[in-house]
PDB file of C-alpha atoms in Angstrom:
ATOM      1  CA  MET A  20      47.080  77.268  28.178  1.00  0.00           C
ATOM      2  CA  ASN A  21      47.345  78.004  24.459  1.00  0.00           C
ATOM      3  CA  ILE A  22      45.284  76.569  21.618  1.00  0.00           C
ATOM      4  CA  HIS A  23      46.679  76.927  18.122  1.00  0.00           C
ATOM      5  CA  TYR A  24      44.504  77.194  14.986  1.00  0.00           C
ATOM      6  CA  ARG A  25      45.864  77.019  11.419  1.00  0.00           C
ATOM      7  CA  PHE A  26      43.825  77.535   8.239  1.00  0.00           C
ATOM      8  CA  ASP A  27      45.446  76.445   4.976  1.00  0.00           C
ATOM      9  CA  ILE A  28      43.530  78.256   2.249  1.00  0.00           C
ATOM     10  CA  GLU A  29      44.955  77.589  -1.219  1.00  0.00           C
ATOM     11  CA  ASN A  30      48.462  77.152   0.290  1.00  0.00           C
ATOM     12  CA  GLN A  31      48.092  80.447   2.171  1.00  0.00           C
ATOM     13  CA  PRO A  32      48.240  79.736   5.931  1.00  0.00           C
ATOM     14  CA  LEU A  33      46.499  81.851   8.569  1.00  0.00           C
ATOM     15  CA  GLU A  34      47.496  81.074  12.149  1.00  0.00           C
ATOM     16  CA  TYR A  35      46.091  82.072  15.548  1.00  0.00           C
ATOM     17  CA  ASP A  36      47.209  81.355  19.066  1.00  0.00           C
ATOM     18  CA  VAL A  37      44.405  81.664  21.646  1.00  0.00           C
ATOM     19  CA  ASP A  38      45.566  82.093  25.228  1.00  0.00           C
ATOM     20  CA  VAL A  39      42.723  80.684  27.254  1.00  0.00           C
ATOM     21  CA  ASP A  40      43.875  82.540  30.367  1.00  0.00           C
ATOM     22  CA  ARG A  41      44.545  85.942  28.798  1.00  0.00           C
ATOM     23  CA  GLU A  42      43.455  89.133  30.538  1.00  0.00           C
ATOM     24  CA  PHE A  43      41.914  92.250  28.977  1.00  0.00           C
ATOM     25  CA  ASP A  44      43.100  95.747  29.967  1.00  0.00           C
ATOM     26  CA  PHE A  45      39.890  97.786  29.982  1.00  0.00           C
ATOM     27  CA  ARG A  46      41.843 101.055  30.453  1.00  0.00           C
ATOM     28  CA  GLN A  47      44.341 100.499  27.598  1.00  0.00           C
ATOM     29  CA  LYS A  48      44.355 103.144  24.840  1.00  0.00           C
ATOM     30  CA  ARG A  49      44.214 101.355  21.452  1.00  0.00           C
ATOM     31  CA  GLU A  50      45.232 102.582  18.015  1.00  0.00           C
ATOM     32  CA  ASP A  51      44.573 101.189  14.583  1.00  0.00           C
ATOM     33  CA  ILE A  52      41.627  99.153  15.781  1.00  0.00           C
ATOM     34  CA  PRO A  53      38.277  99.006  13.922  1.00  0.00           C
ATOM     35  CA  GLU A  54      35.562 101.426  14.931  1.00  0.00           C
ATOM     36  CA  TRP A  55      33.098  98.563  15.339  1.00  0.00           C
ATOM     37  CA  THR A  56      35.049  97.248  18.327  1.00  0.00           C
ATOM     38  CA  LYS A  57      34.147 100.294  20.436  1.00  0.00           C
ATOM     39  CA  LEU A  58      31.726  99.472  23.226  1.00  0.00           C
ATOM     40  CA  ARG A  59      29.232 102.134  22.153  1.00  0.00           C
ATOM     41  CA  HIS A  60      29.006 100.774  18.624  1.00  0.00           C
ATOM     42  CA  LYS A  61      25.803  98.707  18.617  1.00  0.00           C
ATOM     43  CA  GLN A  62      26.413  97.717  22.221  1.00  0.00           C
ATOM     44  CA  CYS A  63      24.610  94.500  23.340  1.00  0.00           C
ATOM     45  CA  PRO A  64      21.354  95.430  25.050  1.00  0.00           C
ATOM     46  CA  ASN A  65      22.205  93.080  27.978  1.00  0.00           C
ATOM     47  CA  CYS A  66      25.838  94.291  28.313  1.00  0.00           C
ATOM     48  CA  PRO A  67      26.736  95.033  31.967  1.00  0.00           C
ATOM     49  CA  LEU A  68      29.682  97.259  30.937  1.00  0.00           C
ATOM     50  CA  THR A  69      29.623 101.058  30.553  1.00  0.00           C
ATOM     51  CA  VAL A  70      31.653 103.368  28.397  1.00  0.00           C
ATOM     52  CA  LYS A  71      32.834 104.970  31.612  1.00  0.00           C
ATOM     53  CA  ASP A  72      34.466 101.611  32.525  1.00  0.00           C
ATOM     54  CA  CYS A  73      35.921 100.830  29.170  1.00  0.00           C
ATOM     55  CA  GLU A  74      36.016 102.228  25.673  1.00  0.00           C
ATOM     56  CA  TYR A  75      36.130  98.900  23.805  1.00  0.00           C
ATOM     57  CA  CYS A  76      34.115  95.711  23.790  1.00  0.00           C
ATOM     58  CA  PRO A  77      36.527  92.958  24.987  1.00  0.00           C
ATOM     59  CA  ALA A  78      34.975  90.250  22.767  1.00  0.00           C
ATOM     60  CA  ALA A  79      35.017  92.504  19.679  1.00  0.00           C
ATOM     61  CA  VAL A  80      38.663  93.455  20.243  1.00  0.00           C
ATOM     62  CA  ASP A  81      39.633  89.772  20.617  1.00  0.00           C
ATOM     63  CA  LEU A  82      37.784  88.881  17.383  1.00  0.00           C
ATOM     64  CA  ALA A  83      39.006  91.843  15.329  1.00  0.00           C
ATOM     65  CA  LYS A  84      42.025  90.199  13.698  1.00  0.00           C
ATOM     66  CA  VAL A  85      40.098  87.104  12.692  1.00  0.00           C
ATOM     67  CA  VAL A  86      37.215  89.155  11.278  1.00  0.00           C
ATOM     68  CA  THR A  87      39.660  91.334   9.302  1.00  0.00           C
ATOM     69  CA  ASP A  88      41.510  88.324   7.924  1.00  0.00           C
ATOM     70  CA  PHE A  89      38.380  86.590   6.695  1.00  0.00           C
ATOM     71  CA  GLN A  90      36.116  89.562   5.916  1.00  0.00           C
ATOM     72  CA  GLY A  91      36.149  89.059   2.142  1.00  0.00           C
ATOM     73  CA  LEU A  92      36.032  85.283   1.966  1.00  0.00           C
ATOM     74  CA  PRO A  93      32.939  83.144   1.207  1.00  0.00           C
ATOM     75  CA  ALA A  94      31.629  80.805   3.914  1.00  0.00           C
ATOM     76  CA  ILE A  95      31.649  77.782   1.583  1.00  0.00           C
ATOM     77  CA  LYS A  96      35.319  78.075   0.667  1.00  0.00           C
ATOM     78  CA  GLN A  97      37.196  74.935   1.687  1.00  0.00           C
ATOM     79  CA  SER A  98      40.242  74.935   3.959  1.00  0.00           C
ATOM     80  CA  GLY A  99      42.391  72.543   5.862  1.00  0.00           C
ATOM     81  CA  VAL A 100      41.969  73.413   9.567  1.00  0.00           C
ATOM     82  CA  SER A 101      44.338  72.061  12.211  1.00  0.00           C
ATOM     83  CA  VAL A 102      43.891  72.639  15.883  1.00  0.00           C
ATOM     84  CA  VAL A 103      46.556  71.902  18.502  1.00  0.00           C
ATOM     85  CA  THR A 104      45.707  71.840  22.232  1.00  0.00           C
ATOM     86  CA  PRO A 105      48.066  70.870  25.058  1.00  0.00           C
ATOM     87  CA  GLU A 106      46.555  67.357  25.086  1.00  0.00           C
ATOM     88  CA  ARG A 107      45.806  66.480  21.439  1.00  0.00           C
ATOM     89  CA  GLU A 108      45.661  67.566  17.793  1.00  0.00           C
ATOM     90  CA  TYR A 109      42.726  67.774  15.346  1.00  0.00           C
ATOM     91  CA  TYR A 110      42.553  68.171  11.606  1.00  0.00           C
ATOM     92  CA  LYS A 111      39.601  68.579   9.236  1.00  0.00           C
ATOM     93  CA  GLN A 112      39.144  69.596   5.630  1.00  0.00           C
ATOM     94  CA  THR A 113      36.016  71.711   5.911  1.00  0.00           C
ATOM     95  CA  SER A 114      34.344  75.012   5.016  1.00  0.00           C
ATOM     96  CA  LEU A 115      35.490  78.324   6.473  1.00  0.00           C
ATOM     97  CA  GLU A 116      32.109  78.588   8.142  1.00  0.00           C
ATOM     98  CA  GLU A 117      32.685  75.498  10.293  1.00  0.00           C
ATOM     99  CA  GLY A 118      36.333  76.295  10.976  1.00  0.00           C
ATOM    100  CA  LEU A 119      35.606  79.885  11.924  1.00  0.00           C
ATOM    101  CA  ARG A 120      32.613  78.925  14.105  1.00  0.00           C
ATOM    102  CA  SER A 121      35.000  76.780  16.121  1.00  0.00           C
ATOM    103  CA  LEU A 122      37.731  79.426  16.400  1.00  0.00           C
ATOM    104  CA  MET A 123      35.372  82.311  17.096  1.00  0.00           C
ATOM    105  CA  GLY A 124      33.502  80.290  19.698  1.00  0.00           C
ATOM    106  CA  LEU A 125      36.800  79.647  21.493  1.00  0.00           C
ATOM    107  CA  ILE A 126      37.868  83.293  21.331  1.00  0.00           C
ATOM    108  CA  MET A 127      34.471  84.502  22.587  1.00  0.00           C
ATOM    109  CA  ALA A 128      34.355  81.973  25.450  1.00  0.00           C
ATOM    110  CA  THR A 129      37.787  83.098  26.703  1.00  0.00           C
ATOM    111  CA  SER A 130      37.195  86.787  26.393  1.00  0.00           C
ATOM    112  CA  ASP A 131      36.672  89.088  29.392  1.00  0.00           C
ATOM    113  CA  CYS A 132      33.099  89.852  28.383  1.00  0.00           C
ATOM    114  CA  PRO A 133      31.227  89.311  31.689  1.00  0.00           C
ATOM    115  CA  ILE A 134      28.560  87.225  29.922  1.00  0.00           C
ATOM    116  CA  LEU A 135      30.822  85.141  27.667  1.00  0.00           C
ATOM    117  CA  HIS A 136      33.220  84.585  30.579  1.00  0.00           C
ATOM    118  CA  GLN A 137      30.748  82.064  31.947  1.00  0.00           C
ATOM    119  CA  LEU A 138      31.710  79.762  29.106  1.00  0.00           C
ATOM    120  CA  LYS A 139      35.321  79.496  30.293  1.00  0.00           C
ATOM    121  CA  PRO A 140      34.937  75.886  31.597  1.00  0.00           C
ATOM    122  CA  ASN A 141      33.746  74.840  28.161  1.00  0.00           C
ATOM    123  CA  ALA A 142      36.793  76.501  26.551  1.00  0.00           C
ATOM    124  CA  ARG A 143      39.209  74.684  28.830  1.00  0.00           C
ATOM    125  CA  ASN A 144      37.791  71.482  27.367  1.00  0.00           C
ATOM    126  CA  HIS A 145      37.678  72.803  23.830  1.00  0.00           C
ATOM    127  CA  LEU A 146      36.265  70.509  21.150  1.00  0.00           C
ATOM    128  CA  PRO A 147      36.829  71.809  17.611  1.00  0.00           C
ATOM    129  CA  PHE A 148      34.179  71.244  14.898  1.00  0.00           C
ATOM    130  CA  ALA A 149      31.533  70.341  17.526  1.00  0.00           C
ATOM    131  CA  THR A 150      28.157  69.180  16.268  1.00  0.00           C
ATOM    132  CA  GLN A 151      24.800  70.214  17.638  1.00  0.00           C
ATOM    133  CA  ASP A 152      24.679  67.021  19.728  1.00  0.00           C
ATOM    134  CA  ASP A 153      28.203  67.651  20.979  1.00  0.00           C
ATOM    135  CA  PHE A 154      27.222  71.197  22.052  1.00  0.00           C
ATOM    136  CA  ILE A 155      24.142  69.990  23.934  1.00  0.00           C
ATOM    137  CA  ILE A 156      25.883  67.117  25.659  1.00  0.00           C
ATOM    138  CA  ARG A 157      28.958  69.108  26.698  1.00  0.00           C
ATOM    139  CA  SER A 158      27.036  72.193  27.780  1.00  0.00           C
ATOM    140  CA  THR A 159      24.543  70.157  29.844  1.00  0.00           C
ATOM    141  CA  ALA A 160      27.237  67.860  31.389  1.00  0.00           C
ATOM    142  CA  LEU A 161      29.473  70.722  32.463  1.00  0.00           C
ATOM    143  CA  TYR A 162      26.522  72.646  33.892  1.00  0.00           C
ATOM    144  CA  LEU A 163      25.335  69.608  35.858  1.00  0.00           C
ATOM    145  CA  LEU A 164      28.826  68.986  37.167  1.00  0.00           C
ATOM    146  CA  ARG A 165      28.855  72.542  38.489  1.00  0.00           C
ATOM    147  CA  GLN A 166      25.501  71.871  40.207  1.00  0.00           C
ATOM    148  CA  TYR A 167      26.930  68.740  41.776  1.00  0.00           C
ATOM    149  CA  PHE A 168      29.749  70.783  43.282  1.00  0.00           C
ATOM    150  CA  ASN A 169      27.170  73.317  44.499  1.00  0.00           C
ATOM    151  CA  TYR A 170      25.297  70.454  46.166  1.00  0.00           C
ATOM    152  CA  ARG A 171      28.459  69.174  47.828  1.00  0.00           C
ATOM    153  CA  GLU A 172      29.188  72.669  49.151  1.00  0.00           C
ATOM    154  CA  GLY A 173      25.737  73.048  50.666  1.00  0.00           C
ATOM    155  CA  LYS A 174      24.387  75.382  47.982  1.00  0.00           C
ATOM    156  CA  ARG A 175      21.121  74.854  46.199  1.00  0.00           C
ATOM    157  CA  PRO A 176      21.713  72.903  42.951  1.00  0.00           C
ATOM    158  CA  ASP A 177      19.781  73.595  39.756  1.00  0.00           C
ATOM    159  CA  TRP A 178      18.944  70.111  38.509  1.00  0.00           C
ATOM    160  CA  GLU A 179      16.187  71.504  36.270  1.00  0.00           C
ATOM    161  CA  LEU A 180      18.773  73.375  34.145  1.00  0.00           C
ATOM    162  CA  GLN A 181      16.930  76.669  34.416  1.00  0.00           C
ATOM    163  CA  GLY A 182      20.215  78.569  34.821  1.00  0.00           C
ATOM    164  CA  LEU A 183      21.591  76.944  31.651  1.00  0.00           C
ATOM    165  CA  ILE A 184      18.526  78.050  29.702  1.00  0.00           C
ATOM    166  CA  SER A 185      18.816  81.613  31.125  1.00  0.00           C
ATOM    167  CA  LEU A 186      22.496  81.782  30.187  1.00  0.00           C
ATOM    168  CA  ASN A 187      21.807  80.756  26.608  1.00  0.00           C
ATOM    169  CA  VAL A 188      19.039  83.370  26.363  1.00  0.00           C
ATOM    170  CA  GLU A 189      21.691  85.933  27.296  1.00  0.00           C
ATOM    171  CA  LEU A 190      24.108  84.443  24.802  1.00  0.00           C
ATOM    172  CA  GLN A 191      21.544  84.626  22.045  1.00  0.00           C
ATOM    173  CA  THR A 192      20.930  88.334  22.702  1.00  0.00           C
ATOM    174  CA  LEU A 193      24.711  88.945  22.748  1.00  0.00           C
ATOM    175  CA  ASN A 194      25.339  86.959  19.560  1.00  0.00           C
ATOM    176  CA  GLN A 195      22.707  88.839  17.627  1.00  0.00           C
ATOM    177  CA  ALA A 196      24.194  92.187  18.718  1.00  0.00           C
ATOM    178  CA  LEU A 197      27.695  91.030  17.870  1.00  0.00           C
ATOM    179  CA  TRP A 198      26.484  89.912  14.443  1.00  0.00           C
ATOM    180  CA  GLU A 199      25.127  93.456  13.855  1.00  0.00           C
ATOM    181  CA  ARG A 200      28.557  94.853  14.819  1.00  0.00           C
ATOM    182  CA  MET A 201      30.420  92.592  12.407  1.00  0.00           C
ATOM    183  CA  LYS A 202      28.109  93.330   9.487  1.00  0.00           C
ATOM    184  CA  ASP A 203      29.764  96.729   9.233  1.00  0.00           C
ATOM    185  CA  ALA A 204      33.161  95.108   8.760  1.00  0.00           C
ATOM    186  CA  CYS A 205      32.476  92.174   6.430  1.00  0.00           C
ATOM    187  CA  ASP A 206      32.384  92.076   2.676  1.00  0.00           C
ATOM    188  CA  GLY A 207      32.142  88.261   2.492  1.00  0.00           C
ATOM    189  CA  ASP A 208      29.903  86.009   4.556  1.00  0.00           C
ATOM    190  CA  SER A 209      32.306  83.620   6.279  1.00  0.00           C
ATOM    191  CA  ASN A 210      32.427  85.577   9.556  1.00  0.00           C
ATOM    192  CA  LEU A 211      28.712  86.247   9.609  1.00  0.00           C
ATOM    193  CA  LYS A 212      27.675  82.696   8.882  1.00  0.00           C
ATOM    194  CA  ALA A 213      30.106  81.331  11.444  1.00  0.00           C
ATOM    195  CA  LEU A 214      28.608  83.557  14.114  1.00  0.00           C
ATOM    196  CA  LEU A 215      25.093  82.643  12.995  1.00  0.00           C
ATOM    197  CA  SER A 216      25.945  78.964  13.405  1.00  0.00           C
ATOM    198  CA  PHE A 217      27.091  79.721  16.938  1.00  0.00           C
ATOM    199  CA  LEU A 218      23.871  81.625  17.556  1.00  0.00           C
ATOM    200  CA  ASP A 219      21.796  78.692  16.315  1.00  0.00           C
ATOM    201  CA  MET A 220      23.458  76.419  18.928  1.00  0.00           C
ATOM    202  CA  ALA A 221      22.681  78.837  21.756  1.00  0.00           C
ATOM    203  CA  SER A 222      19.063  79.225  20.581  1.00  0.00           C
ATOM    204  CA  SER A 223      18.649  75.411  20.611  1.00  0.00           C
ATOM    205  CA  VAL A 224      19.260  75.551  24.387  1.00  0.00           C
ATOM    206  CA  SER A 225      17.187  78.578  25.168  1.00  0.00           C
ATOM    207  CA  TYR A 226      14.170  77.565  23.082  1.00  0.00           C
ATOM    208  CA  SER A 227      14.132  73.747  22.918  1.00  0.00           C
ATOM    209  CA  LEU A 228      16.476  72.248  25.510  1.00  0.00           C
ATOM    210  CA  GLU A 229      14.112  69.398  26.404  1.00  0.00           C
ATOM    211  CA  GLY A 230      13.669  68.491  22.770  1.00  0.00           C
ATOM    212  CA  GLN A 231      17.437  68.542  22.202  1.00  0.00           C
ATOM    213  CA  LEU A 232      17.997  66.339  25.232  1.00  0.00           C
ATOM    214  CA  GLN A 233      15.424  63.836  23.960  1.00  0.00           C
ATOM    215  CA  LYS A 234      17.332  63.616  20.701  1.00  0.00           C
ATOM    216  CA  VAL A 235      20.569  62.655  22.470  1.00  0.00           C
ATOM    217  CA  ARG A 236      18.892  60.440  25.036  1.00  0.00           C
ATOM    218  CA  GLU A 237      19.237  57.398  22.853  1.00  0.00           C
ATOM    219  CA  LEU A 238      23.019  57.902  22.890  1.00  0.00           C
ATOM    220  CA  MET A 239      23.048  57.243  26.611  1.00  0.00           C
ATOM    221  CA  THR A 240      23.650  53.695  27.904  1.00  0.00           C
ATOM    222  CA  ASP A 241      20.497  51.775  28.875  1.00  0.00           C
ATOM    223  CA  GLU A 242      20.595  51.182  32.633  1.00  0.00           C
ATOM    224  CA  MET A 243      19.064  47.704  32.230  1.00  0.00           C
ATOM    225  CA  GLU A 244      22.002  46.671  30.088  1.00  0.00           C
ATOM    226  CA  SER A 245      24.595  48.159  32.407  1.00  0.00           C
ATOM    227  CA  PRO A 246      24.233  46.768  35.957  1.00  0.00           C
ATOM    228  CA  ALA A 247      27.765  47.934  36.769  1.00  0.00           C
ATOM    229  CA  ILE A 248      26.586  51.538  36.947  1.00  0.00           C
ATOM    230  CA  ASP A 249      23.385  50.746  38.806  1.00  0.00           C
ATOM    231  CA  VAL A 250      24.457  52.533  41.971  1.00  0.00           C
ATOM    232  CA  ARG A 251      22.172  54.245  44.434  1.00  0.00           C
ATOM    233  CA  VAL A 252      23.564  57.076  46.580  1.00  0.00           C
ATOM    234  CA  GLN A 253      21.383  58.042  49.482  1.00  0.00           C
ATOM    235  CA  GLY A 254      20.402  61.676  49.590  1.00  0.00           C
ATOM    236  CA  LEU A 255      21.904  62.744  46.243  1.00  0.00           C
ATOM    237  CA  PHE A 256      18.701  63.266  44.313  1.00  0.00           C
TER     238      PHE A 256
END
C-alpha cells in the first residue's frame, strides 16, 4: 500500500511515496545519512531499542529526506499539497506546517519504531490535513474497535481508554525527543513546527482526553432522534 504526497512550492515539486508496509533493516550499514539519525543521538528516554541492536533510529532514518528537503523553509510558506491513496485523492492549498504535519505523521506511524508502530492501524486509514477533532474521533474510534475485538476474543477490553491515554503519553515523550534531534538539522522552522503540531495532538489525548471527547460529543447523533440505532445487545457492556 503506497500513499503519494506532492508539494508544489513556487512551481518546484517535491514528491514522496510512503510504503505503509515497508520494513526496516536494523543491521544495514548506511552511508551519507545525517548524524542526527543515529540511535545514540538524543535517543528517546522511553526507547526500547539499544545501540547493540541497531545503529540508527528507524523513525529518524525514514524522516531524514523530508527533513533535509524542507530544512530551510518557513512554516508559513504556502504550497499546493496533493495526496493520493489507493482509494481516493486529496488536495489543499495550505502552509508547509500543515502539509508536513500530515506527511511526517504518516511516515512516523508506518516506521518500525516499536512505539510508533502501534499507530499502524491509523496509517492504513490515513486522513491528510486532519483537524484536532478528526484526530480525537479517529484515534478513539480505532482504539475502541480494537477493544471490541478483544472482547469478542475473550480478552479484557479497555472501555475506559486508559491504554489510549498511556500510548499518547509515550508518544508525547517520543515526539519531544525527536524534535530535539531535528533541531540540529533545521535552519528553517517548517519541520519543527510540523512536529510540534503533531505533539500537541498527542498531548491533547494524554492530558485532556475527557475534555476533548466532550467537545466532539455534540457531533454525535442524538439517540432520541435516531430510533433506528436504538439497539440493545445483551452482555456487550
